[in-house]
Amino acid sequence: MNSNIKRPTIKDVAKKSNVSVATVSRIINNLDGYSEETRKKVIEAMDELGYQRNAIARNLKVKETRTIGVLRPKISTTYYVEILNGIEDFAQRNNYSVIICNGGDKWERMSEYLQVLSERQVDGLIVCSIPPDDTLCKRIIDSHIPTVLVSGLSYKYSLPYVKVDDYQAAYSATSYLIENGHKEIAIISGPTEDPIAGVPRLNGFLQALRDNNISIKKNLIKEKGFGFIDGVEGMNELLKTGEKFTAVFAASDDCAVGALSVAHKNGLKVPDDLSIVGYDNTNIAEMSYPPLTTVAQPLYDMGKKSVEMLIKRISNNEKVESIIMPFEIIERETVKKIKNI
Amino acid sequence: MNSNIKRPTIKDVAKKSNVSVATVSRIINNLDGYSEETRKKVIEAMDELGYQRNAIARNLKVKETRTIGVLRPKISTTYYVEILNGIEDFAQRNNYSVIICNGGDKWERMSEYLQVLSERQVDGLIVCSIPPDDTLCKRIIDSHIPTVLVSGLSYKYSLPYVKVDDYQAAYSATSYLIENGHKEIAIISGPTEDPIAGVPRLNGFLQALRDNNISIKKNLIKEKGFGFIDGVEGMNELLKTGEKFTAVFAASDDCAVGALSVAHKNGLKVPDDLSIVGYDNTNIAEMSYPPLTTVAQPLYDMGKKSVEMLIKRISNNEKVESIIMPFEIIERETVKKIKNI
DNA sequence: TTGTACGCGTTATCAA
DNA sequence: TTGATAACGCGTACAA
């Protein structure tokens, strides 16, 4: 605590300006009930003393901390950075502060964090990519803390969320490939244990194939994960099967870049020999070579939207609707137009 | 605030268990002065009521919030993610929470944030990449909030920092290139207005050249910045000069990847036709093709170290020493050994 | 071993 | 237009 300097309190200001604390408080909070003269006097005293209001004391009194807690997985992708930026910016703009907790790879210590956040009386909670396992959801519900989920949801508990429709997006990305003339399309998908971003994207992919009368080849489906290494492994396995394919749809940009990397290593020209489309549109998509065609999630806006919903929830105590955000296919240079559309 | 549910207070559990609040408080805080019997009784009451202590009230009383504020620029690199992870992990482990504020591109609203953090009575402050302009430093000093700087410093004001020696690191990276037989080496450096990461890296580069009797060619020095686009522009300009060079040292990994990208585009094989070394060792270094040789900063540890220093500073109120962290050259696949060492 | 009562810095009510 | 004063929920002398 600010070392040995003791900060001036409202009492000090009151004394110095010969008024009561009540009056000082009124002035601080822009209420009315004082003359212009006293206002000046008090302001002056505050300046001289370097008075700053003590938010803690205020919070105790008004039972509101203007703080929102954010739970997120500890993953080094710009994915969460963008979401977080959206959250922070919009929160700050509305005079909320943000306490961040990262939940390790396995969200092990999540309930501890929830506990801490609860004790700290956060006004609300935002959870990024909540684990499919519903225990955390249950805890959140029990805590009665207003919460909104970003890029995740619970099928069991009713918590408002903001995300894109992964099924649709994957369907659309796959269709895009098909429209460009691709027929042998592989996928490196997320794990099927992941009901949020794993299964729907795979299903969207599959359905697009079916709807276009393209037979599904087991060999061309690799269930891996969302990391660079998953892309590498997936692509290697794909190559090893000997099955022919002209395009691959990857579960994430990192994954796509991993695939891209082994393509390079094997002398495959992208997009001439092989097309790749990613997912997310994180920074790396524009930084890869060639720049990655990918389906974009409005990450920043998702973050922003989530706090908007949360604030509405907090202040009006009203139920808010979940929101499906729009996705978009960003055409860059990793898919070849085999036939013109 | 948790909707309409009013949380049980210490008073409620006191009443329910027929003891005084003092006793309950003792039990909560693991002090002594009560019988095992009453302890049980109280614990039971707490469980039944679902009591959680109110950290805000506690903070007000003990004048300590166990909160540290983090100021950081709003840049989408995994660079700050790693540092932040280090900060958060170590903070949480020591029962501190972290409030994040991002300072926009130009740190415009920094003093507002400082104000907010101060009013919220944070116990300490960590500032990432503090802007060279000393006004923020001055404000921090004036606030008397214990502070440590990460990957940045002030030449004017005395604030403890943790960073690597950019001059040394750049010198070392350049020497590495020279040792591998490179003589025509270009640099895409940060701006010379940046006295922290811009100038020292350039100077280290220059000095390494001089110490090896390599003449310095103005054409091969491009002062740009730390982003991908800077690498792109820098490399394009470099190519345009017609000056021959076999290697380029980039101010950051993002920058290096930008350079790499235009190399690809121009049909230059890396590392056969051109060697590149980056700076930072962020995620992208292993994800680029070919994987980037780069000088590594121990980002996570820097974050961790900074809160370690801060906590020491807070609890003992003792001055702490600045720390120079070690760097390391990570050899991957973007530099050609023209001659064996 | 336990309880009473005060104070932390605010806000808000009520009376003046 | 102002000022006493009672909360807010907790920790802690001090007394019992």
XYZ file of C-alpha atoms (C1' of nucleotides) in Angstrom:
714
model
C 0.000 0.000 0.000
C 1.531 3.180 -1.239
C 4.388 2.875 1.199
C 4.248 5.222 4.126
C 2.360 8.094 2.576
C -1.095 8.231 4.022
C -3.543 9.572 1.566
C -5.854 12.405 2.428
C -9.436 11.352 3.018
C -12.674 13.076 2.516
C -12.455 14.078 6.139
C -9.234 15.914 5.566
C -10.753 17.804 2.717
C -13.768 18.674 4.836
C -11.639 19.974 7.619
C -9.416 22.019 5.359
C -12.328 23.666 3.676
C -14.449 24.091 6.767
C -17.409 22.135 5.568
C -18.845 18.762 6.437
C -17.908 15.513 4.751
C -21.435 15.356 3.467
C -20.917 18.466 1.436
C -17.614 17.284 0.091
C -19.227 14.042 -0.920
C -21.952 15.895 -2.736
C -19.438 17.886 -4.659
C -17.368 14.871 -5.555
C -20.420 13.094 -6.869
C -21.826 16.049 -8.735
C -24.995 16.086 -6.723
C -26.528 19.370 -5.819
C -27.091 21.132 -2.598
C -24.236 23.578 -2.236
C -23.310 27.053 -3.326
C -20.864 27.790 -6.037
C -18.729 29.429 -3.427
C -18.331 26.377 -1.260
C -17.757 24.275 -4.316
C -14.782 26.359 -5.248
C -13.469 26.254 -1.740
C -13.705 22.492 -1.609
C -12.231 21.894 -5.036
C -9.329 24.028 -4.043
C -8.770 22.091 -0.867
C -8.899 18.839 -2.803
C -6.304 20.070 -5.234
C -3.986 21.230 -2.526
C -4.265 17.990 -0.664
C -4.067 15.907 -3.800
C -7.200 14.136 -2.758
C -8.302 11.008 -4.575
C -11.382 9.158 -3.672
C -10.989 5.734 -2.172
C -12.823 3.374 -4.456
C -12.689 0.549 -1.968
C -14.596 2.446 0.658
C -17.023 3.563 -1.953
C -17.505 0.047 -3.233
C -18.270 -1.161 0.226
C -20.915 1.427 0.635
C -22.597 1.314 -2.728
C -22.259 -2.440 -3.179
C -20.884 -2.221 -6.637
C -17.284 -2.593 -7.658
C -17.412 -1.679 -11.320
C -15.204 -4.656 -11.874
C -15.698 -7.569 -14.178
C -13.743 -10.773 -13.947
C -12.489 -12.510 -17.039
C -11.694 -16.202 -17.111
C -9.734 -17.451 -20.047
C -7.557 -20.382 -20.997
C -3.841 -19.851 -20.956
C -3.071 -20.159 -24.612
C -0.608 -18.085 -26.533
C -2.593 -17.124 -29.537
C -3.516 -13.692 -30.656
C -7.003 -15.174 -30.683
C -7.619 -14.331 -27.062
C -5.673 -11.114 -27.297
C -8.188 -9.742 -29.738
C -11.147 -10.797 -27.671
C -9.525 -9.379 -24.592
C -8.826 -6.096 -26.288
C -12.463 -5.839 -27.174
C -13.444 -6.610 -23.613
C -11.026 -4.194 -22.039
C -11.688 -1.309 -24.344
C -15.402 -1.443 -23.957
C -15.201 -2.080 -20.247
C -12.904 0.859 -19.640
C -15.095 3.059 -21.738
C -17.931 2.242 -19.370
C -15.850 2.740 -16.285
C -15.441 -0.900 -15.529
C -12.116 -2.457 -14.715
C -11.150 -5.930 -15.692
C -9.563 -8.610 -13.562
C -8.010 -11.349 -15.602
C -7.571 -14.942 -14.539
C -6.090 -17.509 -16.808
C -7.137 -21.025 -16.296
C -4.081 -22.999 -17.168
C -4.226 -25.561 -19.912
C -6.738 -27.676 -18.141
C -8.670 -25.053 -16.254
C -7.548 -26.830 -13.115
C -7.797 -23.948 -10.744
C -10.960 -22.466 -12.127
C -13.146 -22.864 -9.109
C -10.501 -21.231 -6.961
C -10.521 -18.272 -9.268
C -14.251 -18.132 -9.255
C -14.057 -18.039 -5.497
C -11.552 -15.207 -5.516
C -13.551 -13.221 -8.009
C -16.675 -13.749 -5.992
C -15.040 -12.603 -2.776
C -13.773 -9.584 -4.592
C -17.385 -8.813 -5.377
C -16.998 -8.528 -9.107
C -20.162 -7.212 -10.690
C -19.999 -9.708 -13.505
C -18.056 -12.418 -15.233
C -16.941 -13.168 -18.760
C -15.705 -16.629 -19.587
C -13.765 -17.322 -22.759
C -13.989 -20.790 -24.251
C -15.585 -22.392 -21.254
C -14.627 -26.055 -20.983
C -17.277 -28.476 -22.207
C -17.216 -30.199 -18.869
C -20.179 -28.586 -17.152
C -18.841 -28.339 -13.620
C -17.619 -24.800 -14.044
C -20.980 -23.776 -15.441
C -22.722 -25.237 -12.470
C -20.479 -23.329 -10.119
C -21.118 -20.134 -11.989
C -24.847 -20.604 -11.830
C -24.624 -21.300 -8.123
C -22.577 -18.177 -7.560
C -25.363 -16.007 -8.951
C -22.795 -13.770 -10.578
C -24.073 -12.330 -13.856
C -22.088 -14.066 -16.551
C -21.692 -14.174 -20.269
C -19.741 -16.678 -22.301
C -17.551 -15.829 -25.253
C -16.850 -18.296 -28.033
C -18.268 -21.113 -26.026
C -21.509 -22.275 -24.527
C -23.060 -24.813 -22.258
C -25.644 -27.205 -23.590
C -26.778 -28.078 -20.131
C -26.996 -24.764 -18.340
C -28.521 -21.615 -19.601
C -25.853 -18.973 -19.775
C -25.960 -16.239 -22.420
C -23.155 -16.452 -24.943
C -21.695 -14.709 -27.920
C -20.054 -16.771 -30.606
C -20.196 -17.530 -34.272
C -22.005 -20.547 -35.603
C -19.150 -22.943 -36.102
C -21.206 -25.401 -38.074
C -22.334 -22.758 -40.517
C -18.898 -21.265 -40.825
C -17.295 -24.604 -41.522
C -20.049 -25.447 -43.975
C -19.465 -22.177 -45.707
C -15.694 -22.545 -45.852
C -16.034 -26.001 -47.313
C -18.580 -24.816 -49.831
C -16.188 -22.090 -50.826
C -13.597 -24.712 -51.602
C -16.104 -26.722 -53.570
C -17.265 -23.718 -55.521
C -13.703 -23.157 -56.516
C -13.593 -26.562 -58.040
C -12.150 -28.676 -55.300
C -13.529 -32.170 -54.865
C -10.926 -33.982 -52.844
C -10.906 -32.053 -49.638
C -9.216 -33.041 -46.422
C -9.869 -31.695 -42.968
C -7.677 -31.339 -39.942
C -10.305 -30.832 -37.301
C -10.401 -30.233 -33.601
C -10.941 -33.144 -31.255
C -14.348 -34.779 -31.237
C -14.382 -34.461 -27.482
C -14.793 -30.757 -28.051
C -18.516 -30.212 -28.609
C -18.099 -26.489 -29.171
C -15.401 -25.956 -31.758
C -14.503 -29.524 -32.605
C -17.650 -31.363 -33.570
C -19.622 -28.560 -35.243
C -16.803 -27.618 -37.573
C -16.309 -31.200 -38.584
C -20.022 -31.672 -39.108
C -20.321 -28.521 -41.144
C -17.513 -29.755 -43.319
C -19.098 -33.163 -43.734
C -22.502 -31.799 -44.543
C -21.140 -29.496 -47.204
C -19.522 -32.486 -48.825
C -22.758 -34.457 -48.716
C -24.818 -31.631 -50.051
C -22.532 -31.503 -53.041
C -22.536 -35.227 -53.601
C -18.917 -35.603 -52.733
C -18.061 -38.906 -51.151
C -16.479 -38.729 -47.750
C -13.132 -40.441 -47.367
C -12.138 -41.439 -43.873
C -8.516 -41.084 -44.873
C -8.953 -37.411 -45.390
C -10.311 -36.710 -41.949
C -7.784 -36.074 -39.223
C -9.047 -35.254 -35.804
C -6.284 -33.362 -34.086
C -6.523 -29.990 -32.405
C -6.158 -26.246 -32.810
C -2.432 -25.797 -32.467
C 0.392 -25.413 -34.947
C 1.671 -28.847 -34.063
C -1.708 -30.343 -34.797
C -1.541 -28.922 -38.261
C 1.907 -30.362 -38.733
C 0.917 -33.805 -37.547
C -2.335 -33.776 -39.420
C -0.711 -32.807 -42.658
C 1.998 -35.392 -42.278
C -0.563 -38.090 -41.706
C -2.587 -36.883 -44.623
C 0.412 -37.066 -46.900
C 1.263 -40.517 -45.650
C -2.090 -42.005 -46.588
C -1.361 -41.540 -50.270
C -4.923 -40.451 -50.767
C -5.214 -37.644 -53.264
C -6.519 -34.284 -52.156
C -6.333 -30.785 -53.553
C -7.380 -28.823 -50.508
C -7.403 -28.952 -46.757
C -9.584 -27.167 -44.287
C -7.865 -26.591 -40.973
C -9.506 -26.142 -37.597
C -7.684 -22.902 -36.860
C -5.169 -20.538 -38.370
C -2.354 -21.951 -36.295
C -3.309 -25.379 -37.472
C -3.463 -24.208 -41.062
C -0.032 -22.674 -40.790
C 1.268 -25.951 -39.449
C -0.148 -27.692 -42.484
C 1.261 -25.001 -44.723
C 4.635 -25.544 -43.197
C 4.806 -29.234 -43.994
C 3.472 -28.509 -47.452
C 6.459 -26.249 -47.976
C 8.769 -28.835 -46.576
C 7.457 -31.412 -49.000
C 7.863 -29.168 -51.964
C 4.146 -28.681 -52.405
C 3.303 -25.294 -53.834
C 0.449 -23.518 -52.142
C -2.018 -22.893 -53.637
C -0.975 -24.460 -56.941
C -0.464 -27.980 -55.667
C -2.556 -27.643 -52.571
C -5.115 -25.215 -51.229
C -5.519 -24.433 -47.558
C -8.142 -22.540 -45.630
C -7.863 -21.690 -41.997
C -10.216 -20.540 -39.287
C -10.237 -17.465 -37.012
C -8.416 -14.834 -39.025
C -5.891 -14.112 -36.336
C -2.815 -12.046 -37.077
C -0.874 -14.979 -38.331
C -3.225 -15.358 -41.253
C -1.842 -12.254 -42.893
C 1.683 -12.996 -41.827
C 1.976 -16.454 -43.281
C 3.357 -17.131 -46.723
C 1.320 -17.177 -48.752
C -1.220 -15.138 -46.798
C -3.891 -17.446 -45.543
C -7.430 -17.606 -46.811
C -9.520 -18.116 -43.737
C -12.892 -17.743 -42.139
C -12.879 -14.691 -39.935
C -14.435 -14.423 -36.530
C -15.076 -10.845 -35.372
C -12.949 -11.414 -32.301
C -12.655 -7.859 -31.099
C -16.349 -7.251 -31.527
C -17.180 -10.462 -29.762
C -15.256 -9.243 -26.755
C -16.929 -5.885 -26.950
C -20.360 -7.381 -27.369
C -19.906 -9.653 -24.398
C -19.304 -6.797 -22.006
C -22.144 -4.872 -23.563
C -24.433 -7.770 -22.783
C -22.965 -8.158 -19.350
C -23.438 -4.549 -18.441
C -27.015 -4.669 -19.591
C -27.480 -7.726 -17.463
C -25.877 -6.096 -14.455
C -27.598 -2.772 -14.553
C -31.093 -3.774 -15.555
C -30.868 -7.217 -14.055
C -32.596 -8.352 -17.179
C -32.052 -11.592 -19.005
C -30.109 -11.063 -22.191
C -30.258 -13.039 -25.390
C -27.327 -14.986 -26.703
C -25.852 -13.624 -29.882
C -24.588 -15.354 -32.977
C -21.933 -13.232 -34.572
C -21.374 -13.144 -38.312
C -18.397 -14.841 -39.884
C -16.790 -14.009 -43.154
C -14.472 -15.711 -45.556
C -11.365 -13.678 -46.108
C -9.890 -14.480 -49.467
C -6.162 -14.278 -49.526
C -3.777 -16.460 -51.429
C -3.971 -20.041 -50.297
C -6.768 -21.387 -52.401
C -6.542 -22.056 -56.059
C -9.503 -21.446 -58.282
C -9.590 -24.700 -60.167
C -12.657 -23.538 -61.974
C -14.076 -20.069 -62.126
C -17.199 -19.430 -60.210
C -24.112 -7.014 -7.875
C -25.145 -10.620 -7.662
C -28.687 -9.708 -8.487
C -31.089 -9.741 -5.601
C -29.448 -12.378 -3.453
C -27.977 -10.743 -0.390
C -24.934 -12.551 0.779
C -24.563 -13.654 4.363
C -22.150 -11.567 6.369
C -19.929 -12.368 9.241
C -22.703 -11.144 11.451
C -25.101 -13.711 10.120
C -22.789 -16.581 10.843
C -22.089 -15.145 14.280
C -25.757 -15.087 15.023
C -26.410 -18.519 13.640
C -23.637 -20.062 15.684
C -24.280 -18.080 18.832
C -20.876 -16.498 19.062
C -19.571 -13.015 18.467
C -18.302 -11.700 15.187
C -14.881 -11.441 16.728
C -14.738 -15.159 17.207
C -15.909 -15.827 13.709
C -13.302 -13.470 12.399
C -10.618 -15.266 14.370
C -11.646 -18.551 12.900
C -11.761 -17.229 9.372
C -8.292 -15.834 9.716
C -6.813 -18.849 11.431
C -5.884 -16.951 14.529
C -6.254 -18.612 17.858
C -8.447 -17.975 20.839
C -11.329 -20.360 20.550
C -12.155 -23.919 21.399
C -12.316 -26.679 18.893
C -15.967 -26.980 19.696
C -16.876 -23.448 18.728
C -14.723 -23.740 15.656
C -16.771 -26.643 14.448
C -19.966 -24.881 15.249
C -18.912 -21.828 13.304
C -17.551 -23.701 10.312
C -20.827 -25.523 10.117
C -22.793 -22.322 10.195
C -20.599 -20.890 7.470
C -21.184 -23.901 5.284
C -24.907 -23.834 5.769
C -25.091 -20.156 5.012
C -22.643 -20.410 2.147
C -20.641 -17.651 3.676
C -17.895 -15.982 1.692
C -15.857 -13.226 3.093
C -16.235 -9.816 1.571
C -12.819 -8.866 0.278
C -13.830 -5.266 -0.220
C -14.688 -4.739 3.413
C -11.528 -6.498 4.374
C -9.435 -4.382 2.046
C -10.842 -1.249 3.513
C -9.914 -2.358 6.962
C -6.465 -3.779 6.359
C -5.473 -1.212 3.745
C -4.248 -3.743 1.306
C -6.031 -4.941 -1.787
C -3.781 -7.728 -2.977
C -4.217 -6.287 -6.400
C -1.624 -5.237 -8.883
C -2.339 -3.106 -11.881
C -0.772 -3.845 -15.229
C -0.359 -1.203 -17.881
C 0.487 -2.424 -21.316
C 0.319 -1.219 -24.908
C -2.488 -2.552 -27.039
C -0.555 -4.600 -29.501
C -1.572 -7.949 -30.873
C 1.575 -9.919 -30.481
C 2.089 -13.003 -28.437
C 4.969 -10.994 -27.027
C 2.811 -9.404 -24.371
C 0.759 -12.534 -23.919
C 3.805 -14.380 -22.669
C 4.828 -11.616 -20.318
C 1.287 -11.361 -19.065
C 1.068 -15.071 -18.475
C 4.180 -14.855 -16.355
C 2.734 -11.970 -14.428
C -0.639 -13.556 -13.863
C 0.612 -16.972 -12.884
C 3.029 -15.703 -10.334
C 0.627 -13.115 -9.026
C -2.171 -15.630 -8.553
C 0.203 -17.995 -6.861
C 0.873 -15.288 -4.327
C -2.767 -14.424 -3.891
C -2.613 -11.254 -5.880
C -5.107 -10.423 -8.558
C -4.268 -8.525 -11.667
C -6.117 -5.621 -13.201
C -5.195 -5.053 -16.799
C -5.306 -1.752 -18.625
C -4.225 -1.438 -22.182
C -2.889 1.836 -23.266
C -4.025 2.097 -26.813
C -1.508 2.564 -29.549
C -0.310 5.840 -28.251
C -0.798 5.384 -24.553
C -3.221 8.283 -24.780
C -5.329 7.473 -21.808
C -2.550 6.325 -19.563
C -2.860 8.933 -16.880
C -6.572 8.233 -16.629
C -5.815 4.609 -16.033
C -3.193 5.449 -13.494
C -5.828 7.493 -11.753
C -8.315 4.651 -11.765
C -5.754 2.171 -10.515
C -4.729 4.531 -7.807
C -8.289 5.086 -6.650
C -8.761 1.363 -6.613
C -5.884 1.234 -4.190
C -3.781 -1.240 -6.093
C -0.831 -2.369 -4.038
C 1.539 -2.088 -6.959
C 1.988 -1.469 -10.617
C 3.690 -3.192 -13.516
C 4.226 -1.293 -16.716
C 5.102 -3.063 -19.942
C 7.124 -1.147 -22.512
C 6.706 2.217 -20.914
C 6.761 4.971 -23.518
C 10.071 6.844 -23.777
C 8.263 10.077 -23.153
C 8.843 10.560 -19.446
C 5.510 12.049 -18.480
C 4.020 8.743 -17.446
C 7.067 8.008 -15.334
C 6.730 11.292 -13.579
C 3.114 10.596 -12.813
C 3.980 7.191 -11.472
C 6.641 8.593 -9.215
C 4.232 11.196 -7.948
C 1.617 8.580 -7.221
C 3.952 6.792 -4.829
C 2.642 3.465 -6.020
C 5.316 0.790 -5.951
C 6.125 0.078 -9.560
C 8.314 -2.070 -11.710
C 8.890 -1.771 -15.416
C 9.058 -4.707 -17.822
C 11.006 -4.540 -21.041
C 11.401 -0.831 -20.763
C 13.026 1.752 -18.558
C 13.275 5.429 -17.885
C 16.584 7.171 -18.221
C 15.359 10.118 -16.286
C 13.489 8.647 -13.372
C 14.613 5.821 -11.177
C 12.146 2.991 -11.499
C 13.259 -0.619 -11.157
C 12.993 -2.605 -14.340
C 13.464 -6.052 -15.755
C 14.585 -6.401 -19.336
C 17.288 -7.870 -21.464
C 20.219 -5.837 -22.671
C 19.127 -4.974 -26.167
C 22.492 -3.660 -27.188
C 24.236 -6.833 -26.126
C 21.628 -9.047 -27.671
C 21.790 -7.250 -30.994
C 25.550 -7.316 -30.878
C 25.461 -11.003 -30.219
C 22.974 -11.758 -32.973
C 25.049 -9.817 -35.455
C 28.212 -11.548 -34.350
C 26.476 -14.836 -34.840
C 25.795 -13.907 -38.414
C 29.382 -12.832 -38.910
C 30.724 -16.002 -37.364
C 28.703 -17.916 -39.872
C 30.511 -16.157 -42.641
C 28.191 -13.295 -43.447
C 29.775 -9.985 -44.340
C 27.053 -8.082 -46.107
C 24.442 -7.740 -43.438
C 21.398 -5.561 -43.534
C 19.247 -4.456 -40.648
C 15.628 -3.544 -40.405
C 15.625 -1.752 -37.103
C 13.118 -0.072 -34.885
C 12.686 3.684 -35.051
C 15.511 5.816 -33.745
C 12.991 7.730 -31.704
C 12.720 4.640 -29.576
C 15.595 4.846 -27.104
C 14.724 1.523 -25.509
C 14.380 -1.072 -28.222
C 15.191 0.987 -31.284
C 18.531 2.664 -30.758
C 20.318 0.012 -28.679
C 19.590 -2.763 -31.126
C 20.821 -0.681 -33.994
C 23.926 0.326 -32.084
C 24.690 -3.220 -31.063
C 24.428 -4.219 -34.688
C 26.684 -1.408 -35.817
C 29.290 -2.063 -33.197
C 29.496 -5.731 -34.063
C 30.177 -4.744 -37.633
C 32.888 -2.330 -36.608
C 34.528 -4.783 -34.276
C 34.814 -7.163 -37.163
C 36.104 -4.583 -39.579
C 33.063 -4.727 -41.734
C 32.243 -1.485 -43.416
C 28.867 -0.041 -42.696
C 26.689 0.657 -45.684
C 23.928 3.185 -45.194
C 21.924 1.432 -47.870
C 21.651 -1.629 -45.726
C 20.162 0.154 -42.742
C 16.430 0.580 -42.708
C 14.875 2.247 -39.740
C 11.315 1.040 -39.607
C 9.501 -0.558 -36.696
C 8.569 -3.784 -34.994
C 5.589 -4.890 -37.008
C 5.109 -7.320 -39.857
C 4.478 -4.467 -42.231
C 7.760 -2.856 -41.233
C 9.548 -6.006 -42.234
C 7.761 -6.024 -45.538
C 8.558 -2.422 -46.295
C 12.094 -2.684 -45.055
C 12.818 -5.705 -47.164
C 11.293 -4.163 -50.232
C 13.431 -1.085 -49.830
C 16.478 -3.196 -49.246
C 15.880 -5.109 -52.431
C 15.332 -1.921 -54.346
C 18.714 -0.454 -53.475
C 20.474 -3.116 -55.483
C 23.064 -3.360 -52.751
C 24.187 -6.914 -52.174
C 23.544 -8.572 -48.833
C 23.452 -12.133 -47.628
C 21.712 -11.632 -44.328
C 19.280 -9.372 -42.556
C 18.775 -8.801 -38.894
C 15.226 -7.781 -38.062
C 14.077 -5.787 -35.066
C 11.469 -8.331 -34.056
C 10.066 -11.676 -35.081
C 7.070 -10.098 -36.711
C 9.385 -7.853 -38.639
C 11.560 -10.806 -39.632
C 8.539 -12.699 -40.854
C 7.592 -9.706 -42.946
C 11.023 -9.741 -44.510
C 10.785 -13.476 -44.982
C 7.524 -13.021 -46.742
C 8.871 -10.643 -49.376
C 11.899 -12.867 -49.795
C 9.543 -15.677 -50.713
C 7.633 -13.444 -53.003
C 10.810 -12.486 -54.814
C 11.888 -16.056 -55.254
C 14.708 -15.756 -52.754
C 15.397 -19.007 -50.958
C 15.858 -18.690 -47.238
C 18.433 -19.434 -46.007
C 20.264 -20.355 -49.193
C 19.952 -17.011 -50.917
C 19.325 -14.962 -47.838
C 19.639 -15.433 -44.107
C 17.325 -13.831 -41.588
C 17.453 -13.532 -37.839
C 14.653 -12.196 -35.727
C 14.256 -10.925 -32.210
C 11.991 -12.007 -29.319
C 11.354 -15.677 -29.987
C 7.614 -15.327 -29.906
C 5.391 -18.139 -31.115
C 5.586 -17.069 -34.685
C 9.275 -17.861 -34.798
C 8.569 -21.565 -34.741
C 5.546 -21.259 -36.939
C 7.172 -19.473 -39.832
C 8.608 -21.264 -42.802
C 11.405 -21.903 -42.502
C 11.421 -21.726 -38.713
C 13.073 -18.529 -37.659
C 16.469 -18.248 -36.044
C 16.051 -15.549 -33.467
C 17.317 -14.070 -30.245
C 15.103 -15.182 -27.426
C 13.894 -13.057 -24.583
C 12.678 -15.004 -21.542
C 9.298 -13.342 -21.763
C 7.392 -15.508 -19.318
C 10.161 -15.281 -16.751
C 10.393 -11.561 -17.191
C 6.757 -11.281 -16.269
C 7.208 -13.564 -13.343
C 10.306 -11.784 -12.151
C 8.611 -8.432 -12.310
C 5.886 -9.426 -9.890
C 8.434 -11.095 -7.687
C 10.284 -7.813 -7.458
C 7.086 -5.913 -6.978
C 5.901 -8.082 -4.140
C 9.232 -7.744 -2.414
C 8.942 -4.037 -2.825
C 5.417 -3.973 -1.478
C 5.870 -6.180 1.525
C 9.247 -5.086 2.742
C 8.985 -1.623 1.367
C 12.556 -2.070 0.312
C 14.185 -0.738 -2.789
C 14.757 -3.459 -5.340
C 17.462 -3.718 -7.942
C 16.746 -3.712 -11.630
C 17.437 -6.968 -13.351
C 19.004 -7.716 -16.697
C 17.616 -10.958 -18.013
C 19.672 -13.317 -20.166
C 19.013 -13.648 -23.863
C 19.803 -16.570 -26.037
C 20.159 -17.209 -29.724
C 17.798 -19.898 -30.862
C 19.168 -21.585 -33.940
C 16.507 -22.703 -36.313
C 16.621 -22.696 -40.047
C 16.893 -19.219 -41.421
C 20.609 -18.662 -41.404
C 23.035 -20.307 -43.729
C 26.452 -21.322 -42.528
C 28.570 -19.840 -45.267
C 31.632 -21.021 -43.463
C 31.845 -23.477 -40.616
C 32.651 -22.061 -37.250
C -11.789 -18.653 25.544
C -14.931 -15.072 24.288
C -17.375 -10.537 23.505
C -17.864 -5.266 22.956
C -17.044 -1.549 20.469
C -14.564 1.312 17.442
C -12.660 2.589 12.970
C -11.500 1.999 7.909
C -13.502 6.065 3.954
C -17.490 6.395 1.782
C -22.570 7.434 0.735
C -27.169 8.608 2.089
C -30.867 9.918 5.235
C -32.750 13.135 7.942
C -33.035 17.172 10.281
C -31.704 21.937 10.572
C -27.636 25.232 1.361
C -25.682 22.565 4.963
C -24.299 19.130 8.798
C -24.679 15.034 12.036
C -24.766 10.494 11.772
C -25.877 5.850 10.621
C -24.712 2.321 7.798
C -21.505 -0.934 4.521
C -18.677 -5.730 6.392
C -14.751 -6.539 8.379
C -10.502 -6.665 11.802
C -8.785 -5.793 16.285
C -7.808 -3.492 20.823
C -9.306 -4.101 25.015
C -12.051 -5.849 28.450
C -14.209 -9.688 30.602
